[in-house]
């Protein structure tokens, strides 16, 4: 070892010797006056020394962890053995890893209680080795809950347990990336000064990560995951968009790095990372990923709705081999040609703000019109937030004012560059829009309409609060030039110049949960079945494909009181906000026949949301079956009612707050 304290037996002796020398004192005196070790810690360390080579690793692992737990408070306070205790703790942590690695071959992964016991020990040890470990602590709490509720062969138990493992894998991956970013630059700097070989330098941080407790925990998770998938009746694939295709295979690390590329031959991309921000490239007929985008995230919806035949699938077990047998005919590799979608350019109505009653298809987009349609038609237990809107053409009118003349000239110049193929200028256009000045008439009209609708007007916080609202409005307008939106329009042969952006303004419902419903199961195409996903906090973590999965369920339309959970939540974080206003993009380029445009443009909160690490261990949606069934049934029933009103399958977004259902958006399901 680099330092004698890292070697376990030496480290134990370094700490036990002072304790043994103080045997003449009472226990309290030895601890408080001389800073020696408690009798419990001494007993644990003596056991570890005696049994460090045992084949039966269970008792040894327990004592290793108990020792670390006893040492923990000593490391947080002044202690005369501080250095020795620190090296002892490092040696014990290393022993947890090496002992677990040694015992892996003897573990029975088909016996969940045994595996969960060892995962518990390694997970607790990892908690003791990390800082800012709130996420790991919550997983540990949840893991003990799952361990105590184990039922052999129970699919729902397996789904809940697998969700915890999925979340742990996300945490371990994030921490590994973070450590590499922090450590590798120093390794490269010192390695070059010391003349160390390039291979050693390049793999230094990777090897350091592999030598920690996280690596052995990942090994346990990887081996236990297939067992849980079998009990939960899950296959190796999750097909998000089921269509038969074929093409040439191409591998990338991140899908977003190739979204601008045009593939001349039908291509199947294998992507390690799918963020949810991407537009699937031209010529791509399928995306396979080990990432876990939600079925109802915007990127998944766009995959199902694409003008060409495209599929998006999660792969949990992929084996590559040479293709043998017959050769596919070229015709099977050529995507079908879609009919062209057109945009109708909308004209400014002469007013900067409209009340809900004034919404028409000529002045606002489908989001606003659908809210108007639902209000007064749904039963009272389904609540629809009050809304006002800034209509089509308001942006162009404000931009044309003398006060924004210079900005208009700059944007016109940049648009020519973008139309010439320089998409890097899109960001400059968005930046220029954020510099626009607001006309007094817009402020006055919007104030009047919001007060008439009894919506909280942002002038209560003074100029600063109104400025935040104005910035949010401009961000929505600017999202017309989002790269993914511009590329999508070009691929769909839409005239980007004809795109107009209205802004739907709503009071934010600060809910406990957010949900998305598809009233026709998008995975099976079953019209008799509702499929929905639900997350804690704001819905952006769902539609934005934040890491981890949302809770999902299905419900038969003739039996809404018996929803079946198909996946439990593994999102690491939730988004929350104080009471505020949201400004939703509502363009004339969304919800068109054959082109959904889902998630291409931005909706912006006036006040920034707060990111919180989630604790599922006491979440009633996870631990209270009666509560879970009640909420999921209400969500499903709301979906069925809205589908009946429209007469066709619907894509619905909403919120659950104090058991009440709020619907904030509905559109035809693609």
XYZ file of C-alpha atoms in Angstrom:
670
model
C 0.000 0.000 0.000
C 1.102 3.582 -0.603
C 0.606 4.312 3.104
C 0.753 1.715 5.870
C -2.651 2.858 7.118
C -4.351 1.719 3.896
C -3.456 -1.899 4.559
C -6.269 -3.232 6.726
C -4.497 -5.213 9.425
C -1.908 -2.507 9.952
C -4.629 0.141 10.092
C -6.567 -1.826 12.710
C -3.460 -2.310 14.857
C -2.648 1.410 14.617
C -6.012 2.238 16.174
C -6.383 -0.653 18.603
C -2.978 -0.246 20.275
C -3.790 3.085 22.000
C -7.114 1.658 23.115
C -5.490 -1.394 24.664
C -2.945 0.788 26.432
C -5.835 2.586 28.169
C -7.521 -0.545 29.550
C -7.013 0.680 33.091
C -9.577 3.464 32.614
C -13.330 3.221 32.622
C -14.894 3.021 29.166
C -16.291 6.576 29.308
C -12.891 7.902 30.397
C -11.105 6.077 27.587
C -13.428 7.574 24.997
C -13.836 11.083 26.329
C -10.447 11.776 27.908
C -8.027 9.804 25.775
C -10.028 9.656 22.558
C -9.673 5.869 22.216
C -12.203 3.503 20.622
C -15.467 2.209 22.049
C -15.675 -1.414 23.106
C -18.170 -2.096 20.292
C -15.748 -0.794 17.672
C -12.889 -2.759 19.214
C -14.975 -5.944 19.097
C -15.903 -5.318 15.461
C -12.300 -4.678 14.440
C -11.045 -7.783 16.241
C -13.697 -9.833 14.430
C -12.610 -8.365 11.094
C -8.957 -9.213 11.780
C -9.853 -12.782 12.669
C -12.298 -13.482 9.829
C -10.935 -11.382 6.952
C -10.319 -14.490 4.828
C -13.579 -16.315 5.567
C -15.318 -17.961 2.624
C -18.700 -17.158 4.164
C -18.632 -13.408 3.733
C -21.978 -12.370 5.280
C -20.874 -11.926 8.932
C -17.603 -10.311 7.836
C -19.419 -7.800 5.604
C -21.715 -6.885 8.488
C -18.787 -6.238 10.834
C -16.950 -4.213 8.201
C -19.996 -1.981 7.845
C -20.596 -1.773 11.623
C -16.993 -0.691 12.061
C -17.423 2.107 9.540
C -20.660 3.236 11.197
C -18.897 3.402 14.594
C -15.971 5.328 13.113
C -18.161 7.852 11.303
C -18.941 10.168 14.284
C -15.284 10.026 15.385
C -14.215 11.401 12.006
C -16.575 14.346 12.353
C -15.111 15.572 15.672
C -11.568 16.363 16.896
C -9.824 13.132 17.868
C -6.237 12.339 18.778
C -6.355 9.308 16.449
C -7.875 11.285 13.584
C -5.207 10.302 11.056
C -5.240 6.636 12.056
C -9.048 6.518 11.983
C -9.160 8.099 8.537
C -6.810 5.497 7.095
C -8.676 2.752 8.929
C -11.955 3.888 7.361
C -10.348 3.872 3.911
C -9.022 0.372 4.501
C -12.420 -0.870 5.718
C -14.146 0.625 2.646
C -11.603 -1.116 0.424
C -12.202 -4.376 2.287
C -15.964 -4.090 1.682
C -15.260 -3.970 -2.044
C -12.662 -6.744 -2.187
C -14.666 -9.037 0.100
C -17.800 -8.553 -2.008
C -15.869 -9.172 -5.229
C -14.398 -12.346 -3.719
C -17.834 -13.614 -2.697
C -19.682 -12.827 -5.929
C -19.111 -16.287 -7.365
C -20.934 -17.916 -4.451
C -24.023 -15.703 -4.433
C -27.383 -17.110 -5.445
C -28.892 -14.324 -7.543
C -32.100 -16.314 -7.861
C -32.647 -15.789 -4.124
C -33.687 -12.096 -3.821
C -33.438 -11.803 0.023
C -29.791 -12.894 -0.058
C -28.832 -10.495 -2.851
C -30.793 -7.609 -1.334
C -28.965 -8.143 1.973
C -25.563 -7.726 0.321
C -26.712 -4.786 -1.819
C -27.886 -3.121 1.408
C -24.449 -3.504 2.991
C -22.541 -2.223 -0.047
C -25.010 0.651 -0.516
C -24.653 1.790 3.108
C -20.885 1.594 2.818
C -21.041 3.767 -0.302
C -23.150 6.314 1.595
C -20.414 6.503 4.233
C -17.797 7.148 1.513
C -19.579 10.005 -0.253
C -20.534 13.605 0.410
C -23.666 15.348 -0.847
C -25.204 11.908 -0.806
C -28.876 12.745 -0.298
C -29.807 10.744 -3.399
C -27.999 7.638 -2.122
C -29.552 7.952 1.331
C -33.063 8.134 -0.151
C -32.315 5.055 -2.267
C -31.073 3.245 0.834
C -34.316 4.044 2.678
C -36.318 2.857 -0.310
C -34.185 -0.280 -0.600
C -34.874 -1.285 3.001
C -38.586 -0.738 2.380
C -38.428 -3.021 -0.654
C -36.426 -5.630 1.282
C -38.987 -5.731 4.091
C -41.920 -6.050 1.671
C -40.440 -8.858 -0.455
C -42.991 -11.308 -1.828
C -41.702 -14.234 -3.856
C -42.889 -14.092 -7.470
C -44.750 -10.780 -6.993
C -44.500 -8.765 -10.237
C -45.438 -5.447 -8.600
C -42.764 -5.899 -5.929
C -40.224 -6.684 -8.671
C -41.196 -3.528 -10.593
C -40.741 -1.346 -7.494
C -37.412 -2.960 -6.649
C -36.169 -2.628 -10.211
C -37.062 1.096 -10.160
C -34.723 1.580 -7.190
C -31.926 -0.235 -9.024
C -32.539 1.884 -12.137
C -32.268 5.026 -10.041
C -29.067 3.772 -8.417
C -27.538 3.108 -11.824
C -28.301 6.698 -12.850
C -26.721 8.015 -9.642
C -23.613 5.836 -10.046
C -23.223 6.899 -13.670
C -23.596 10.597 -12.822
C -21.089 10.336 -9.983
C -18.587 8.492 -12.156
C -18.778 11.224 -14.801
C -18.451 13.916 -12.130
C -15.376 12.247 -10.600
C -13.755 11.844 -13.982
C -14.282 15.522 -14.780
C -12.758 16.539 -11.444
C -9.838 14.098 -11.321
C -8.681 13.529 -14.909
C -7.299 17.046 -15.611
C -5.036 16.783 -12.539
C -3.992 13.271 -13.538
C -3.031 14.479 -17.012
C -1.117 17.486 -15.624
C 0.846 15.479 -13.059
C 1.305 12.496 -15.378
C 3.000 14.589 -18.029
C 5.306 16.204 -15.443
C 6.268 12.782 -14.094
C 6.761 11.252 -17.536
C 4.076 8.574 -17.090
C 2.837 6.707 -20.170
C -0.191 8.038 -22.051
C -2.279 4.872 -21.560
C -1.807 5.021 -17.805
C -2.729 8.694 -17.710
C -5.801 8.226 -19.920
C -7.212 5.429 -17.733
C -6.218 6.852 -14.333
C -9.578 8.277 -13.249
C -11.417 5.284 -14.737
C -9.317 2.846 -12.693
C -9.760 4.970 -9.576
C -13.536 4.822 -10.004
C -13.426 1.067 -10.596
C -11.530 0.643 -7.333
C -14.366 2.145 -5.256
C -17.476 0.687 -3.650
C -19.622 2.050 -6.479
C -18.073 -0.414 -8.935
C -19.000 -3.517 -6.957
C -22.487 -2.125 -6.303
C -22.913 -1.698 -10.052
C -21.844 -5.322 -10.552
C -24.471 -6.520 -8.064
C -27.162 -4.413 -9.740
C -26.237 -5.660 -13.209
C -26.506 -9.290 -12.130
C -29.707 -8.850 -10.141
C -31.532 -6.805 -12.788
C -32.301 -9.758 -15.142
C -33.776 -11.675 -12.186
C -36.152 -8.824 -11.392
C -37.058 -8.351 -15.056
C -38.050 -12.013 -15.254
C -40.245 -11.801 -12.132
C -41.835 -8.580 -13.437
C -42.488 -10.203 -16.835
C -40.357 -7.627 -18.656
C -38.501 -8.489 -21.835
C -35.098 -7.291 -22.971
C -36.621 -4.466 -25.013
C -39.016 -1.624 -24.464
C -40.496 -0.739 -27.833
C -41.616 2.868 -27.735
C -42.746 3.032 -31.360
C -43.549 -0.419 -32.824
C -42.976 -0.522 -36.592
C -41.102 -3.042 -38.754
C -38.079 -1.423 -40.406
C -34.612 -2.314 -41.636
C -31.498 -0.325 -42.400
C -27.753 0.105 -42.021
C -26.467 0.244 -38.437
C -24.509 3.252 -37.150
C -23.338 3.794 -33.548
C -23.064 7.160 -31.740
C -22.498 8.192 -28.135
C -25.175 10.924 -28.098
C -28.066 11.182 -30.541
C -28.011 14.985 -30.383
C -24.554 15.077 -32.037
C -25.991 13.785 -35.330
C -29.430 15.455 -35.376
C -28.368 17.768 -38.238
C -26.983 14.936 -40.345
C -28.801 13.563 -43.393
C -28.363 9.826 -43.963
C -28.683 8.925 -47.640
C -29.395 5.285 -46.846
C -32.003 4.053 -44.323
C -30.089 3.960 -41.054
C -30.576 2.379 -37.641
C -28.727 4.359 -34.951
C -27.498 2.794 -31.719
C -27.188 5.721 -29.275
C -25.887 5.542 -25.731
C -27.617 8.786 -24.716
C -30.975 10.255 -25.717
C -31.598 13.554 -23.914
C -35.080 14.353 -25.214
C -33.897 17.571 -26.876
C -33.074 15.890 -30.190
C -34.724 15.817 -33.548
C -34.260 12.373 -35.119
C -32.023 12.792 -38.193
C -33.232 12.495 -41.769
C -32.813 8.985 -43.137
C -32.913 7.328 -39.699
C -35.593 4.646 -39.525
C -34.891 3.459 -35.975
C -33.046 4.438 -32.806
C -31.872 1.822 -30.325
C -30.659 3.086 -26.953
C -29.641 1.822 -23.536
C -30.996 5.115 -22.174
C -34.536 5.268 -20.748
C -36.650 8.000 -22.374
C -40.226 8.031 -21.161
C -42.803 6.641 -23.585
C -44.717 9.935 -23.474
C -41.694 12.257 -23.610
C -41.610 14.663 -26.539
C -38.788 12.836 -28.297
C -40.756 9.569 -28.134
C -43.904 11.243 -29.457
C -41.941 12.795 -32.323
C -40.473 9.369 -33.127
C -43.953 7.874 -33.453
C -45.235 10.830 -35.465
C -42.313 11.241 -37.845
C -43.097 11.660 -41.502
C -40.977 8.632 -42.252
C -41.301 5.303 -40.494
C -39.199 5.511 -37.337
C -38.955 3.544 -34.139
C -37.344 4.261 -30.780
C -36.491 1.389 -28.470
C -34.733 0.882 -25.125
C -32.343 -2.036 -25.160
C -31.520 -3.847 -21.914
C -29.593 -6.762 -23.410
C -27.950 -6.327 -26.802
C -25.770 -8.901 -28.520
C -24.179 -8.112 -31.883
C -23.302 -10.794 -34.425
C -22.811 -11.176 -38.165
C -25.972 -11.300 -40.256
C -26.459 -14.514 -42.159
C -29.127 -15.847 -44.477
C -31.041 -14.026 -47.174
C -30.278 -10.513 -48.344
C -32.997 -7.923 -47.836
C -34.365 -6.375 -51.026
C -33.507 -2.700 -51.497
C -37.203 -1.808 -51.548
C -37.519 -2.827 -47.890
C -34.889 -0.253 -46.950
C -36.500 2.740 -48.638
C -38.800 4.864 -46.440
C -42.152 5.847 -47.814
C -42.652 9.384 -49.094
C -45.031 11.462 -47.034
C -47.409 14.074 -48.278
C -46.438 17.675 -47.650
C -47.803 19.620 -44.678
C -48.450 23.333 -45.173
C -48.656 26.274 -42.769
C -51.164 29.063 -43.081
C -49.566 32.378 -42.150
C -51.686 34.103 -39.487
C -52.444 37.828 -39.454
C -52.188 40.029 -36.342
C -55.681 40.764 -35.000
C -54.752 44.244 -33.744
C -54.869 43.365 -30.026
C -51.924 42.336 -27.856
C -53.982 40.287 -25.374
C -57.069 38.071 -25.616
C -59.373 36.627 -22.997
C -60.335 32.943 -23.099
C -63.688 33.822 -24.699
C -61.886 35.635 -27.538
C -59.706 32.662 -28.588
C -60.183 31.610 -32.235
C -58.179 29.461 -34.626
C -57.148 32.627 -36.482
C -55.681 34.310 -33.389
C -54.187 31.504 -31.239
C -52.904 27.951 -31.574
C -54.492 24.634 -30.727
C -53.344 24.654 -27.086
C -55.381 27.768 -26.381
C -58.366 26.657 -28.452
C -58.476 23.278 -26.719
C -58.466 24.915 -23.287
C -61.411 27.062 -24.388
C -63.214 23.970 -25.705
C -62.785 22.006 -22.470
C -63.750 24.770 -20.077
C -67.428 24.369 -19.211
C -67.691 20.967 -20.903
C -65.805 18.765 -18.437
C -67.341 17.867 -15.064
C -66.524 20.158 -12.145
C -64.073 17.705 -10.553
C -61.793 18.155 -13.580
C -60.408 21.644 -13.192
C -59.211 23.811 -16.076
C -56.910 26.764 -15.236
C -57.931 30.263 -16.269
C -56.057 31.489 -19.305
C -55.346 34.517 -21.454
C -53.170 34.735 -24.567
C -50.915 36.949 -26.631
C -52.090 36.280 -30.220
C -50.396 35.401 -33.486
C -48.523 38.300 -35.040
C -47.878 40.150 -31.774
C -44.175 39.319 -31.955
C -43.790 40.557 -35.522
C -45.720 43.732 -34.670
C -43.590 44.526 -31.602
C -40.408 43.810 -33.578
C -41.488 46.282 -36.292
C -41.820 49.213 -33.833
C -39.262 52.019 -34.034
C -37.954 51.204 -30.551
C -36.856 47.764 -31.866
C -35.684 48.935 -35.305
C -32.000 48.029 -34.810
C -32.868 44.612 -33.439
C -35.192 43.978 -36.402
C -32.408 44.831 -38.843
C -29.995 42.499 -37.052
C -32.492 39.607 -37.024
C -33.236 40.076 -40.728
C -29.508 39.827 -41.514
C -29.063 36.732 -39.331
C -32.119 35.040 -40.879
C -30.548 35.314 -44.308
C -27.433 33.548 -42.997
C -29.526 30.800 -41.419
C -31.548 30.322 -44.612
C -28.222 30.030 -46.397
C -27.333 27.058 -44.210
C -25.538 28.591 -41.197
C -27.693 27.194 -38.359
C -25.147 28.415 -35.802
C -26.735 31.875 -36.179
C -30.019 30.617 -34.680
C -28.662 31.247 -31.200
C -27.778 34.837 -32.121
C -31.323 35.421 -33.370
C -32.680 34.173 -30.035
C -30.273 36.435 -28.170
C -31.369 39.458 -30.227
C -35.059 38.777 -29.492
C -34.330 38.869 -25.759
C -33.129 42.479 -26.202
C -36.489 43.699 -27.531
C -38.312 46.502 -25.706
C -41.962 46.193 -24.702
C -44.572 48.713 -25.900
C -46.727 50.273 -23.181
C -49.877 49.145 -24.990
C -48.924 45.479 -24.632
C -48.403 45.873 -20.887
C -51.689 47.743 -20.485
C -53.791 45.290 -22.501
C -52.269 42.231 -20.834
C -52.781 43.749 -17.390
C -56.455 44.339 -18.114
C -57.122 40.846 -19.504
C -55.336 39.050 -16.663
C -57.122 41.033 -13.988
C -60.467 40.370 -15.672
C -59.654 36.654 -15.633
C -58.700 36.926 -11.930
C -55.206 35.760 -12.703
C -52.315 37.046 -10.562
C -50.671 39.889 -12.449
C -46.867 40.060 -12.186
C -46.786 43.771 -11.289
C -47.333 42.969 -7.597
C -43.612 42.389 -7.218
C -42.746 45.700 -8.869
C -40.726 46.288 -12.027
C -38.465 43.314 -11.389
C -41.349 40.855 -11.478
C -42.855 42.344 -14.642
C -39.398 42.268 -16.250
C -39.198 38.539 -15.533
C -42.594 38.077 -17.166
C -41.513 40.077 -20.227
C -38.330 38.025 -20.504
C -40.398 34.834 -20.352
C -42.663 36.063 -23.164
C -39.631 36.840 -25.327
C -38.114 33.411 -24.605
C -41.291 31.786 -25.924
C -41.161 33.941 -29.064
C -37.451 33.174 -29.472
C -38.077 29.428 -29.311
C -39.354 29.653 -32.897
C -35.619 29.571 -33.667
C -34.763 26.564 -31.515
C -32.373 24.426 -33.519
C -34.487 21.280 -33.162
C -37.593 23.242 -34.254
C -35.902 24.821 -37.276
C -34.493 21.461 -38.399
C -37.854 19.759 -37.914
C -39.615 22.405 -40.045
C -37.066 22.017 -42.806
C -37.401 18.229 -42.808
C -41.196 18.498 -42.936
C -40.841 21.029 -45.788
C -42.697 23.641 -43.751
C -42.024 27.277 -44.590
C -40.413 28.569 -41.403
C -41.285 32.150 -42.417
C -44.985 31.268 -42.146
C -44.640 30.075 -38.533
C -46.370 32.328 -36.001
C -46.105 32.082 -32.228
C -48.958 32.882 -29.850
C -48.359 32.728 -26.089
C -50.857 30.966 -23.807
C -50.605 32.404 -20.281
C -51.804 30.307 -17.339
C -51.487 30.271 -13.589
C -49.197 27.406 -12.593
C -50.772 24.671 -10.494
C -48.023 23.729 -8.028
C -49.077 20.104 -7.870
C -47.916 17.005 -6.072
C -47.732 15.074 -9.353
C -47.854 15.791 -13.079
C -49.168 13.364 -15.679
C -49.475 12.745 -19.411
C -52.272 10.538 -20.765
C -52.608 8.852 -24.142
C -56.161 7.589 -24.451
C -55.060 4.982 -27.020
C -52.200 2.805 -25.799
C -49.226 4.034 -27.906
C -47.257 0.831 -27.336
C -49.896 -1.641 -28.501
C -52.284 0.575 -30.461
C -55.132 -0.766 -28.305
C -57.995 1.780 -28.431
C -59.727 0.136 -25.473
C -56.797 0.894 -23.187
C -55.539 4.129 -21.644
C -51.805 4.562 -21.065
C -50.458 7.265 -18.748
C -47.222 8.347 -17.077
C -46.883 10.329 -13.857
C -44.015 12.056 -12.030
C -43.554 13.947 -8.785
C -43.505 17.735 -9.160
C -43.652 19.546 -12.493
C -44.162 17.618 -15.719
C -40.995 18.853 -17.417
C -39.068 15.888 -15.996
C -41.475 13.642 -17.925
C -41.958 15.376 -21.282
C -38.328 16.536 -21.271
C -37.059 12.953 -20.854
C -35.048 13.696 -17.703
C -32.925 10.685 -16.626
C -34.946 7.858 -15.119
C -38.432 6.605 -15.840
C -41.816 7.994 -14.899
C -44.376 5.832 -13.151
C -46.626 4.353 -15.856
C -49.927 2.500 -15.848
C -52.631 1.155 -18.133
C -56.378 1.076 -17.540
C -59.123 -0.577 -19.547
C -61.832 1.920 -20.469
C -64.472 -0.522 -19.261
C -62.689 -0.997 -15.925
C -61.113 2.328 -14.918
C -61.184 1.435 -11.205
C -58.507 -1.224 -11.691
C -55.413 0.483 -13.150
C -52.325 -1.695 -13.571
C -48.905 -0.164 -12.853
C -46.406 -1.174 -15.552
C -43.391 0.786 -14.297
C -42.472 2.602 -11.073
C -40.670 5.935 -10.983
C -36.892 6.127 -11.036
C -36.455 9.860 -11.666
C -33.624 11.191 -9.537
C -34.941 14.727 -9.271
C -38.257 16.551 -9.269
C -38.933 20.148 -10.272
C -40.996 22.404 -8.004
C -41.931 26.061 -8.028
C -43.683 28.662 -5.943
C -47.052 30.034 -7.169
C -46.260 31.695 -10.489
C -47.325 32.074 -14.125
C -46.331 29.968 -17.125
C -46.046 31.284 -20.659
C -46.721 28.408 -23.083
C -45.646 28.297 -26.711
C -48.714 27.992 -28.966
C -47.661 28.094 -32.599
C -49.513 27.411 -35.825
C -46.922 24.695 -36.522
C -48.113 22.176 -33.914
C -50.825 19.507 -33.898
C -51.113 19.517 -37.683
C -52.381 16.422 -39.473
C -49.332 14.214 -39.933
C -47.060 16.550 -37.939
C -47.345 16.924 -34.160
C -44.380 19.231 -33.484
C -44.402 18.067 -29.858
C -41.823 19.758 -27.633
C -40.162 21.763 -30.389
C -40.910 25.134 -28.808
C -40.466 26.370 -25.251
C -42.871 27.033 -22.427
C -41.312 29.262 -19.770
C -42.062 29.816 -16.094
C -41.909 33.423 -14.908
C -40.008 32.244 -11.812
C -37.398 29.518 -12.081
C -38.268 26.092 -10.791
C -36.291 24.444 -8.008
C -34.666 21.050 -8.455
C -35.101 18.643 -5.538
C -33.735 15.146 -4.921
C -36.747 12.841 -4.607
C -37.526 10.510 -1.712
C -39.873 7.726 -2.809
C -39.636 5.747 0.432
C -42.615 7.549 1.975
C -44.406 8.641 -1.206
C -48.074 7.542 -0.920
C -48.111 6.765 -4.643
C -45.519 4.070 -3.900
C -46.447 2.834 -0.437
C -50.226 3.339 -0.191
C -52.084 1.047 -2.600
C -55.502 2.605 -1.915
C -54.184 6.128 -2.576
C -52.393 4.941 -5.715
C -55.498 3.269 -7.126
C -57.678 6.297 -6.345
C -55.392 8.804 -8.099
C -54.622 6.633 -11.125
C -58.328 5.861 -11.596
C -59.175 9.576 -11.533
C -56.452 10.328 -14.067
C -57.707 7.553 -16.363
C -61.332 8.660 -16.003
C -60.390 12.239 -16.901
C -58.689 10.892 -20.027
C -61.743 8.899 -21.078
C -64.089 11.876 -20.553
C -61.925 14.208 -22.643
C -61.559 11.619 -25.398
C -65.352 11.280 -25.518
C -65.747 15.061 -25.849
C -63.380 15.203 -28.820
C -64.407 11.912 -30.386
C -60.836 10.769 -31.011
C -57.776 9.643 -28.993
C -56.185 12.450 -26.977
C -52.757 13.407 -25.634
C -53.508 15.119 -22.303
C -51.249 16.877 -19.781
C -52.319 17.641 -16.250
C -51.572 17.940 -12.566
C -52.672 16.261 -9.332
C -52.876 18.609 -6.341
C -54.347 17.522 -2.987
C -56.153 14.702 -4.780
C -57.753 17.076 -7.327
C -57.258 16.687 -11.100
C -56.256 19.700 -13.217
C -55.977 19.468 -17.012
C -53.657 22.066 -18.540
C -53.442 20.828 -22.116
C -55.120 18.453 -24.579
C -54.320 17.683 -28.212
C -55.111 14.903 -30.700
C -52.938 11.863 -30.041
C -50.541 11.083 -32.876
